[in-house]
């Protein structure tokens, strides 16, 4: 079978058909691949948009349901202002009158201030009398005195997953007399239950979770609340408050498109998932159709191609027959064949070659005479010898070099003019030229007997031969005696220069116009990181040079007429980065092939001293934190970048409480030690991107870029707790301080550092005024609790 395939492809016609079929297959394949890729991209874009729309609609629907219940609970709680005895004595009748509110909740509860359920609606059940004081929703409502939406939890009386909306009840003196609570059954079809069975396409589904890590809706979840899987990047992003559409892996190894949206009324998020296989199903069907269409076209195309190429290649057979006849002498006329332009050009070329072969013989005789004439006028010596080495011809230039005429030299063996010590090598080189047909180039000495003079020459020897035999050699000779004398003088001068450069501390490297090293003194080998001589290597293949963080190759240096005192970082062959001062000199030549001298000097000590001075100018020497000047510069940069951050940048001012008694009673050394420990706490509990500074005395500042007030409050509370827990002991006495911390966000309309600092300082002063050791956000009205409800 393999032989049959080879025999079929031995035909030019079949090869052409095979190539054309292969090209058609490749074109169809590439077109199909491009179409599938474009179609898949379009389908993915549409699927992303649809999933995002579904997620937006579901999130909006759940938000509307929560908002309706939140507002209703707030209104009813605001209308129940009475004394505590009246409320508790008529708890069940009061609750029974809330029919409109009961229609929005699974169950209603009226709880006294101690956490005991006094009434339920509907009354059936075991809820009355239960103690819920340990429940998080009861504790938060009592602390914040406002309407709240709780985290999901499992009810004790029914054992179902629920969410509680709670509102505090006050008497006319604004004292807490109880809590009104309504629970929402998460499995009810009127709330989230219908979303569990909602299908997106054939296999897509809807999910919902909380930022605290609970699963509210999932196709594989029963009634109990589950936990979100750890390490899932999608869950982590959603719990951080992000939104979007992304690709996520499935358990079977495939991928799915997931759109996730945050709810406004509660810290929940919605996910809408659709496997990519289902999203891309139309393009797979289209690719199958295109494949079978391509197969059908190929089955029709192959026989048509064979017939067409048979007709096109028929003139080649005619050409073969006429060439054979011309070669055998059966045809004298020029070849004439029809066909395409290429075949006609081939016929014309063949006829021209035949004519040129006839003319070449005559021309060769003329060229021999021309060679004789040209060699006689050549300024370079030429000698021709026969196969035995006897001289047949020398031109006048060689006669002048040897000081003898052709009449005396003709017939002599060429070795007689060679210096005795070089004859053996010259004879060996000539034999190689005769037997191998190679052209030999070398240098050797001639000896002039008449003047007793040794002459150095550079020669090139080539064979004179026909296809059948060797006829001798022809040698071109040039007198280089004077050149060698000059080169010897240059070598002495170069050796002297290399000895001088070798004792310098600076590295000196000489390169050609392409960057290849022609000289490098010993100190330069330390810089470029090689023990062996780098001569012959390209300098910029061994080292890398960067200036101000930008790479400089040989091209950048060639553009400069001269470089003096350039501060650069050189990375050598060992991967070591060295700080150097680099100087480059250009040595111009008349031929345009310039040379370049690179001088390298170790500059690390000077830069280290400059870096230390720069660090000292921007840091506090005691705490090693950023000082006020550097802090102000960082804050100014944040003002310029405010519009670029998704979350606002937050400024934190920390003022230590009762620091002066530490200095007065324990001494300034103890006070300094305390400040250093506080600086360590600040550094360890903020993010790596945050800026921590000592603004002066016992005042510190922190810039938290793109942090957001909620997260900044958590960080500030961690810092406050860490400072409060810090205690130093001296002479049996314990010393410690607390911190009053003020926070403010950096706003887009802030134009100066002074504006932002003023807000943060005011918040810190407010923290001190409220008793110290606390965190206050600028703009919070928390001097006295307000009975008015606010949405959280």
PDB file of C-alpha atoms in Angstrom, residues 497-702:
ATOM      1  CA  UNK A 497      48.612  49.969  26.887  1.00  0.00           C
ATOM      2  CA  UNK A 498      47.225  46.692  28.273  1.00  0.00           C
ATOM      3  CA  UNK A 499      49.766  46.732  31.110  1.00  0.00           C
ATOM      4  CA  UNK A 500      48.736  50.268  32.026  1.00  0.00           C
ATOM      5  CA  UNK A 501      45.001  49.450  31.922  1.00  0.00           C
ATOM      6  CA  UNK A 502      45.566  46.257  33.915  1.00  0.00           C
ATOM      7  CA  UNK A 503      46.630  48.121  37.052  1.00  0.00           C
ATOM      8  CA  UNK A 504      43.576  50.444  37.093  1.00  0.00           C
ATOM      9  CA  UNK A 505      40.616  49.856  39.466  1.00  0.00           C
ATOM     10  CA  UNK A 506      38.123  50.753  36.747  1.00  0.00           C
ATOM     11  CA  UNK A 507      36.998  48.184  34.211  1.00  0.00           C
ATOM     12  CA  UNK A 508      37.919  49.153  30.634  1.00  0.00           C
ATOM     13  CA  UNK A 509      36.280  47.328  27.697  1.00  0.00           C
ATOM     14  CA  UNK A 510      36.861  47.987  23.976  1.00  0.00           C
ATOM     15  CA  UNK A 511      34.216  46.805  21.465  1.00  0.00           C
ATOM     16  CA  UNK A 512      33.735  47.035  17.727  1.00  0.00           C
ATOM     17  CA  UNK A 513      30.766  48.725  16.015  1.00  0.00           C
ATOM     18  CA  UNK A 514      28.575  45.627  16.679  1.00  0.00           C
ATOM     19  CA  UNK A 515      29.401  45.340  20.394  1.00  0.00           C
ATOM     20  CA  UNK A 516      31.890  42.444  20.190  1.00  0.00           C
ATOM     21  CA  UNK A 517      34.708  42.729  22.742  1.00  0.00           C
ATOM     22  CA  UNK A 518      38.224  43.161  21.375  1.00  0.00           C
ATOM     23  CA  UNK A 519      39.892  44.072  24.701  1.00  0.00           C
ATOM     24  CA  UNK A 520      38.988  43.832  28.416  1.00  0.00           C
ATOM     25  CA  UNK A 521      41.341  44.577  31.307  1.00  0.00           C
ATOM     26  CA  UNK A 522      41.308  42.265  34.403  1.00  0.00           C
ATOM     27  CA  UNK A 523      39.105  44.558  36.579  1.00  0.00           C
ATOM     28  CA  UNK A 524      36.407  44.515  33.881  1.00  0.00           C
ATOM     29  CA  UNK A 525      36.116  40.736  34.216  1.00  0.00           C
ATOM     30  CA  UNK A 526      34.993  41.249  37.838  1.00  0.00           C
ATOM     31  CA  UNK A 527      32.247  43.618  36.660  1.00  0.00           C
ATOM     32  CA  UNK A 528      30.932  41.313  33.902  1.00  0.00           C
ATOM     33  CA  UNK A 529      31.195  38.208  36.127  1.00  0.00           C
ATOM     34  CA  UNK A 530      33.492  35.915  34.135  1.00  0.00           C
ATOM     35  CA  UNK A 531      36.861  34.396  34.947  1.00  0.00           C
ATOM     36  CA  UNK A 532      37.713  33.594  31.340  1.00  0.00           C
ATOM     37  CA  UNK A 533      38.643  36.285  28.835  1.00  0.00           C
ATOM     38  CA  UNK A 534      35.480  37.750  27.260  1.00  0.00           C
ATOM     39  CA  UNK A 535      37.285  38.778  24.069  1.00  0.00           C
ATOM     40  CA  UNK A 536      35.246  37.740  21.043  1.00  0.00           C
ATOM     41  CA  UNK A 537      31.926  37.743  22.932  1.00  0.00           C
ATOM     42  CA  UNK A 538      29.255  40.383  22.528  1.00  0.00           C
ATOM     43  CA  UNK A 539      29.289  42.626  25.612  1.00  0.00           C
ATOM     44  CA  UNK A 540      25.506  43.021  25.737  1.00  0.00           C
ATOM     45  CA  UNK A 541      24.968  39.253  25.466  1.00  0.00           C
ATOM     46  CA  UNK A 542      26.917  38.884  28.741  1.00  0.00           C
ATOM     47  CA  UNK A 543      25.582  41.840  30.758  1.00  0.00           C
ATOM     48  CA  UNK A 544      22.399  43.874  30.993  1.00  0.00           C
ATOM     49  CA  UNK A 545      22.448  47.623  31.681  1.00  0.00           C
ATOM     50  CA  UNK A 546      19.489  49.598  33.042  1.00  0.00           C
ATOM     51  CA  UNK A 547      19.252  53.353  33.617  1.00  0.00           C
ATOM     52  CA  UNK A 548      16.423  54.637  35.866  1.00  0.00           C
ATOM     53  CA  UNK A 549      14.748  51.233  35.507  1.00  0.00           C
ATOM     54  CA  UNK A 550      14.829  51.308  31.683  1.00  0.00           C
ATOM     55  CA  UNK A 551      17.040  48.782  29.804  1.00  0.00           C
ATOM     56  CA  UNK A 552      19.889  50.210  27.721  1.00  0.00           C
ATOM     57  CA  UNK A 553      21.200  48.006  24.952  1.00  0.00           C
ATOM     58  CA  UNK A 554      24.054  48.651  22.542  1.00  0.00           C
ATOM     59  CA  UNK A 555      21.657  50.582  20.285  1.00  0.00           C
ATOM     60  CA  UNK A 556      21.030  53.238  22.973  1.00  0.00           C
ATOM     61  CA  UNK A 557      24.787  53.752  23.441  1.00  0.00           C
ATOM     62  CA  UNK A 558      25.438  53.966  19.693  1.00  0.00           C
ATOM     63  CA  UNK A 559      22.963  56.844  19.454  1.00  0.00           C
ATOM     64  CA  UNK A 560      25.078  58.895  21.899  1.00  0.00           C
ATOM     65  CA  UNK A 561      28.235  60.734  20.727  1.00  0.00           C
ATOM     66  CA  UNK A 562      29.629  60.280  24.251  1.00  0.00           C
ATOM     67  CA  UNK A 563      28.361  59.210  27.702  1.00  0.00           C
ATOM     68  CA  UNK A 564      29.970  60.606  30.851  1.00  0.00           C
ATOM     69  CA  UNK A 565      29.249  59.690  34.497  1.00  0.00           C
ATOM     70  CA  UNK A 566      26.032  57.725  33.764  1.00  0.00           C
ATOM     71  CA  UNK A 567      24.443  56.191  36.899  1.00  0.00           C
ATOM     72  CA  UNK A 568      23.449  52.658  35.869  1.00  0.00           C
ATOM     73  CA  UNK A 569      22.757  49.178  37.246  1.00  0.00           C
ATOM     74  CA  UNK A 570      24.760  46.382  35.585  1.00  0.00           C
ATOM     75  CA  UNK A 571      23.544  42.768  35.843  1.00  0.00           C
ATOM     76  CA  UNK A 572      26.465  40.448  35.060  1.00  0.00           C
ATOM     77  CA  UNK A 573      26.732  36.848  33.863  1.00  0.00           C
ATOM     78  CA  UNK A 574      26.293  35.543  37.451  1.00  0.00           C
ATOM     79  CA  UNK A 575      23.023  37.464  37.861  1.00  0.00           C
ATOM     80  CA  UNK A 576      24.593  39.938  40.312  1.00  0.00           C
ATOM     81  CA  UNK A 577      23.318  43.531  40.074  1.00  0.00           C
ATOM     82  CA  UNK A 578      26.085  46.129  40.483  1.00  0.00           C
ATOM     83  CA  UNK A 579      25.665  49.870  40.834  1.00  0.00           C
ATOM     84  CA  UNK A 580      28.198  51.465  38.487  1.00  0.00           C
ATOM     85  CA  UNK A 581      29.164  54.817  37.049  1.00  0.00           C
ATOM     86  CA  UNK A 582      29.511  54.240  33.308  1.00  0.00           C
ATOM     87  CA  UNK A 583      31.444  56.282  30.749  1.00  0.00           C
ATOM     88  CA  UNK A 584      31.411  55.557  26.991  1.00  0.00           C
ATOM     89  CA  UNK A 585      33.835  57.015  24.440  1.00  0.00           C
ATOM     90  CA  UNK A 586      33.445  56.640  20.679  1.00  0.00           C
ATOM     91  CA  UNK A 587      36.643  56.089  18.642  1.00  0.00           C
ATOM     92  CA  UNK A 588      35.759  57.160  15.116  1.00  0.00           C
ATOM     93  CA  UNK A 589      37.563  55.807  12.067  1.00  0.00           C
ATOM     94  CA  UNK A 590      37.702  56.977   8.475  1.00  0.00           C
ATOM     95  CA  UNK A 591      36.167  53.723   7.239  1.00  0.00           C
ATOM     96  CA  UNK A 592      33.046  54.305   9.397  1.00  0.00           C
ATOM     97  CA  UNK A 593      33.586  51.167  11.575  1.00  0.00           C
ATOM     98  CA  UNK A 594      33.721  52.962  14.939  1.00  0.00           C
ATOM     99  CA  UNK A 595      35.029  51.423  18.149  1.00  0.00           C
ATOM    100  CA  UNK A 596      33.603  52.015  21.620  1.00  0.00           C
ATOM    101  CA  UNK A 597      35.416  52.250  24.951  1.00  0.00           C
ATOM    102  CA  UNK A 598      33.325  51.471  28.072  1.00  0.00           C
ATOM    103  CA  UNK A 599      34.764  52.484  31.479  1.00  0.00           C
ATOM    104  CA  UNK A 600      33.027  50.937  34.544  1.00  0.00           C
ATOM    105  CA  UNK A 601      33.518  52.310  38.083  1.00  0.00           C
ATOM    106  CA  UNK A 602      31.988  50.841  41.281  1.00  0.00           C
ATOM    107  CA  UNK A 603      29.397  53.392  42.478  1.00  0.00           C
ATOM    108  CA  UNK A 604      27.615  51.377  45.186  1.00  0.00           C
ATOM    109  CA  UNK A 605      29.066  53.225  48.215  1.00  0.00           C
ATOM    110  CA  UNK A 606      28.112  56.684  46.955  1.00  0.00           C
ATOM    111  CA  UNK A 607      24.565  55.532  46.149  1.00  0.00           C
ATOM    112  CA  UNK A 608      24.245  53.827  49.541  1.00  0.00           C
ATOM    113  CA  UNK A 609      25.118  57.077  51.273  1.00  0.00           C
ATOM    114  CA  UNK A 610      22.621  59.010  49.129  1.00  0.00           C
ATOM    115  CA  UNK A 611      19.891  56.409  49.832  1.00  0.00           C
ATOM    116  CA  UNK A 612      20.563  56.650  53.581  1.00  0.00           C
ATOM    117  CA  UNK A 613      20.297  60.440  53.460  1.00  0.00           C
ATOM    118  CA  UNK A 614      17.032  60.180  51.511  1.00  0.00           C
ATOM    119  CA  UNK A 615      15.607  57.674  54.034  1.00  0.00           C
ATOM    120  CA  UNK A 616      16.606  59.847  56.991  1.00  0.00           C
ATOM    121  CA  UNK A 617      14.852  62.855  55.393  1.00  0.00           C
ATOM    122  CA  UNK A 618      11.524  60.989  55.093  1.00  0.00           C
ATOM    123  CA  UNK A 619      11.389  58.876  58.315  1.00  0.00           C
ATOM    124  CA  UNK A 620      11.097  59.439  62.033  1.00  0.00           C
ATOM    125  CA  UNK A 621      14.368  58.290  63.686  1.00  0.00           C
ATOM    126  CA  UNK A 622      12.691  57.015  66.867  1.00  0.00           C
ATOM    127  CA  UNK A 623       9.870  54.861  65.463  1.00  0.00           C
ATOM    128  CA  UNK A 624      11.289  54.404  61.920  1.00  0.00           C
ATOM    129  CA  UNK A 625       7.865  55.332  60.594  1.00  0.00           C
ATOM    130  CA  UNK A 626       7.260  57.861  57.806  1.00  0.00           C
ATOM    131  CA  UNK A 627       7.558  61.463  59.078  1.00  0.00           C
ATOM    132  CA  UNK A 628       5.034  64.277  58.644  1.00  0.00           C
ATOM    133  CA  UNK A 629       6.586  65.640  55.437  1.00  0.00           C
ATOM    134  CA  UNK A 630       6.551  62.277  53.620  1.00  0.00           C
ATOM    135  CA  UNK A 631       3.062  61.584  55.025  1.00  0.00           C
ATOM    136  CA  UNK A 632       1.775  64.885  53.578  1.00  0.00           C
ATOM    137  CA  UNK A 633       3.261  64.023  50.171  1.00  0.00           C
ATOM    138  CA  UNK A 634       1.521  60.601  50.195  1.00  0.00           C
ATOM    139  CA  UNK A 635      -1.794  62.195  51.192  1.00  0.00           C
ATOM    140  CA  UNK A 636      -1.443  64.720  48.357  1.00  0.00           C
ATOM    141  CA  UNK A 637      -0.962  61.866  45.883  1.00  0.00           C
ATOM    142  CA  UNK A 638      -4.105  60.156  47.176  1.00  0.00           C
ATOM    143  CA  UNK A 639      -6.108  63.367  46.586  1.00  0.00           C
ATOM    144  CA  UNK A 640      -5.096  63.196  42.917  1.00  0.00           C
ATOM    145  CA  UNK A 641      -6.094  59.501  42.639  1.00  0.00           C
ATOM    146  CA  UNK A 642      -9.432  59.644  44.487  1.00  0.00           C
ATOM    147  CA  UNK A 643     -11.551  59.286  41.344  1.00  0.00           C
ATOM    148  CA  UNK A 644      -9.605  56.174  40.249  1.00  0.00           C
ATOM    149  CA  UNK A 645     -10.486  54.037  43.330  1.00  0.00           C
ATOM    150  CA  UNK A 646     -13.614  51.876  43.490  1.00  0.00           C
ATOM    151  CA  UNK A 647     -13.698  52.312  47.297  1.00  0.00           C
ATOM    152  CA  UNK A 648     -12.772  55.589  49.020  1.00  0.00           C
ATOM    153  CA  UNK A 649      -9.378  56.175  50.596  1.00  0.00           C
ATOM    154  CA  UNK A 650      -9.564  56.674  54.388  1.00  0.00           C
ATOM    155  CA  UNK A 651      -7.401  58.920  56.600  1.00  0.00           C
ATOM    156  CA  UNK A 652      -6.878  57.865  60.238  1.00  0.00           C
ATOM    157  CA  UNK A 653      -5.508  60.153  62.984  1.00  0.00           C
ATOM    158  CA  UNK A 654      -4.409  58.434  66.235  1.00  0.00           C
ATOM    159  CA  UNK A 655      -3.939  60.541  69.391  1.00  0.00           C
ATOM    160  CA  UNK A 656      -2.587  58.677  72.447  1.00  0.00           C
ATOM    161  CA  UNK A 657      -4.461  59.135  75.740  1.00  0.00           C
ATOM    162  CA  UNK A 658      -2.556  59.790  79.012  1.00  0.00           C
ATOM    163  CA  UNK A 659       0.887  59.660  77.385  1.00  0.00           C
ATOM    164  CA  UNK A 660       2.282  62.595  79.398  1.00  0.00           C
ATOM    165  CA  UNK A 661       2.086  60.722  82.763  1.00  0.00           C
ATOM    166  CA  UNK A 662       4.215  57.955  81.222  1.00  0.00           C
ATOM    167  CA  UNK A 663       6.955  60.478  80.409  1.00  0.00           C
ATOM    168  CA  UNK A 664       6.567  62.260  83.757  1.00  0.00           C
ATOM    169  CA  UNK A 665       6.560  59.147  85.974  1.00  0.00           C
ATOM    170  CA  UNK A 666       8.561  56.619  83.945  1.00  0.00           C
ATOM    171  CA  UNK A 667      10.958  58.961  82.179  1.00  0.00           C
ATOM    172  CA  UNK A 668      11.475  59.864  78.538  1.00  0.00           C
ATOM    173  CA  UNK A 669      13.370  56.645  77.809  1.00  0.00           C
ATOM    174  CA  UNK A 670      10.317  54.626  78.839  1.00  0.00           C
ATOM    175  CA  UNK A 671       8.111  56.957  76.770  1.00  0.00           C
ATOM    176  CA  UNK A 672      10.347  56.402  73.725  1.00  0.00           C
ATOM    177  CA  UNK A 673      10.218  52.631  74.248  1.00  0.00           C
ATOM    178  CA  UNK A 674       6.420  52.787  74.431  1.00  0.00           C
ATOM    179  CA  UNK A 675       6.280  54.791  71.172  1.00  0.00           C
ATOM    180  CA  UNK A 676       8.461  52.191  69.426  1.00  0.00           C
ATOM    181  CA  UNK A 677       6.165  49.364  70.562  1.00  0.00           C
ATOM    182  CA  UNK A 678       3.107  51.296  69.361  1.00  0.00           C
ATOM    183  CA  UNK A 679       4.811  51.831  65.976  1.00  0.00           C
ATOM    184  CA  UNK A 680       5.343  48.038  65.743  1.00  0.00           C
ATOM    185  CA  UNK A 681       1.626  47.483  66.458  1.00  0.00           C
ATOM    186  CA  UNK A 682       0.615  49.954  63.745  1.00  0.00           C
ATOM    187  CA  UNK A 683       2.932  48.365  61.178  1.00  0.00           C
ATOM    188  CA  UNK A 684       1.781  44.820  61.919  1.00  0.00           C
ATOM    189  CA  UNK A 685      -2.004  45.470  61.816  1.00  0.00           C
ATOM    190  CA  UNK A 686      -2.419  47.531  58.651  1.00  0.00           C
ATOM    191  CA  UNK A 687      -2.218  46.452  55.019  1.00  0.00           C
ATOM    192  CA  UNK A 688       1.053  46.418  53.120  1.00  0.00           C
ATOM    193  CA  UNK A 689      -0.180  49.246  50.866  1.00  0.00           C
ATOM    194  CA  UNK A 690      -1.085  51.543  53.793  1.00  0.00           C
ATOM    195  CA  UNK A 691       1.127  54.462  54.892  1.00  0.00           C
ATOM    196  CA  UNK A 692       1.865  54.752  58.656  1.00  0.00           C
ATOM    197  CA  UNK A 693       3.511  57.916  60.017  1.00  0.00           C
ATOM    198  CA  UNK A 694       4.429  59.596  63.267  1.00  0.00           C
ATOM    199  CA  UNK A 695       3.048  63.112  62.882  1.00  0.00           C
ATOM    200  CA  UNK A 696       4.781  64.409  66.043  1.00  0.00           C
ATOM    201  CA  UNK A 697       4.849  63.719  69.796  1.00  0.00           C
ATOM    202  CA  UNK A 698       2.176  61.141  70.603  1.00  0.00           C
ATOM    203  CA  UNK A 699       0.182  61.644  67.355  1.00  0.00           C
ATOM    204  CA  UNK A 700       0.198  59.123  64.502  1.00  0.00           C
ATOM    205  CA  UNK A 701      -1.458  59.041  61.085  1.00  0.00           C
ATOM    206  CA  UNK A 702      -2.453  56.206  58.704  1.00  0.00           C
TER     207      UNK A 702
END
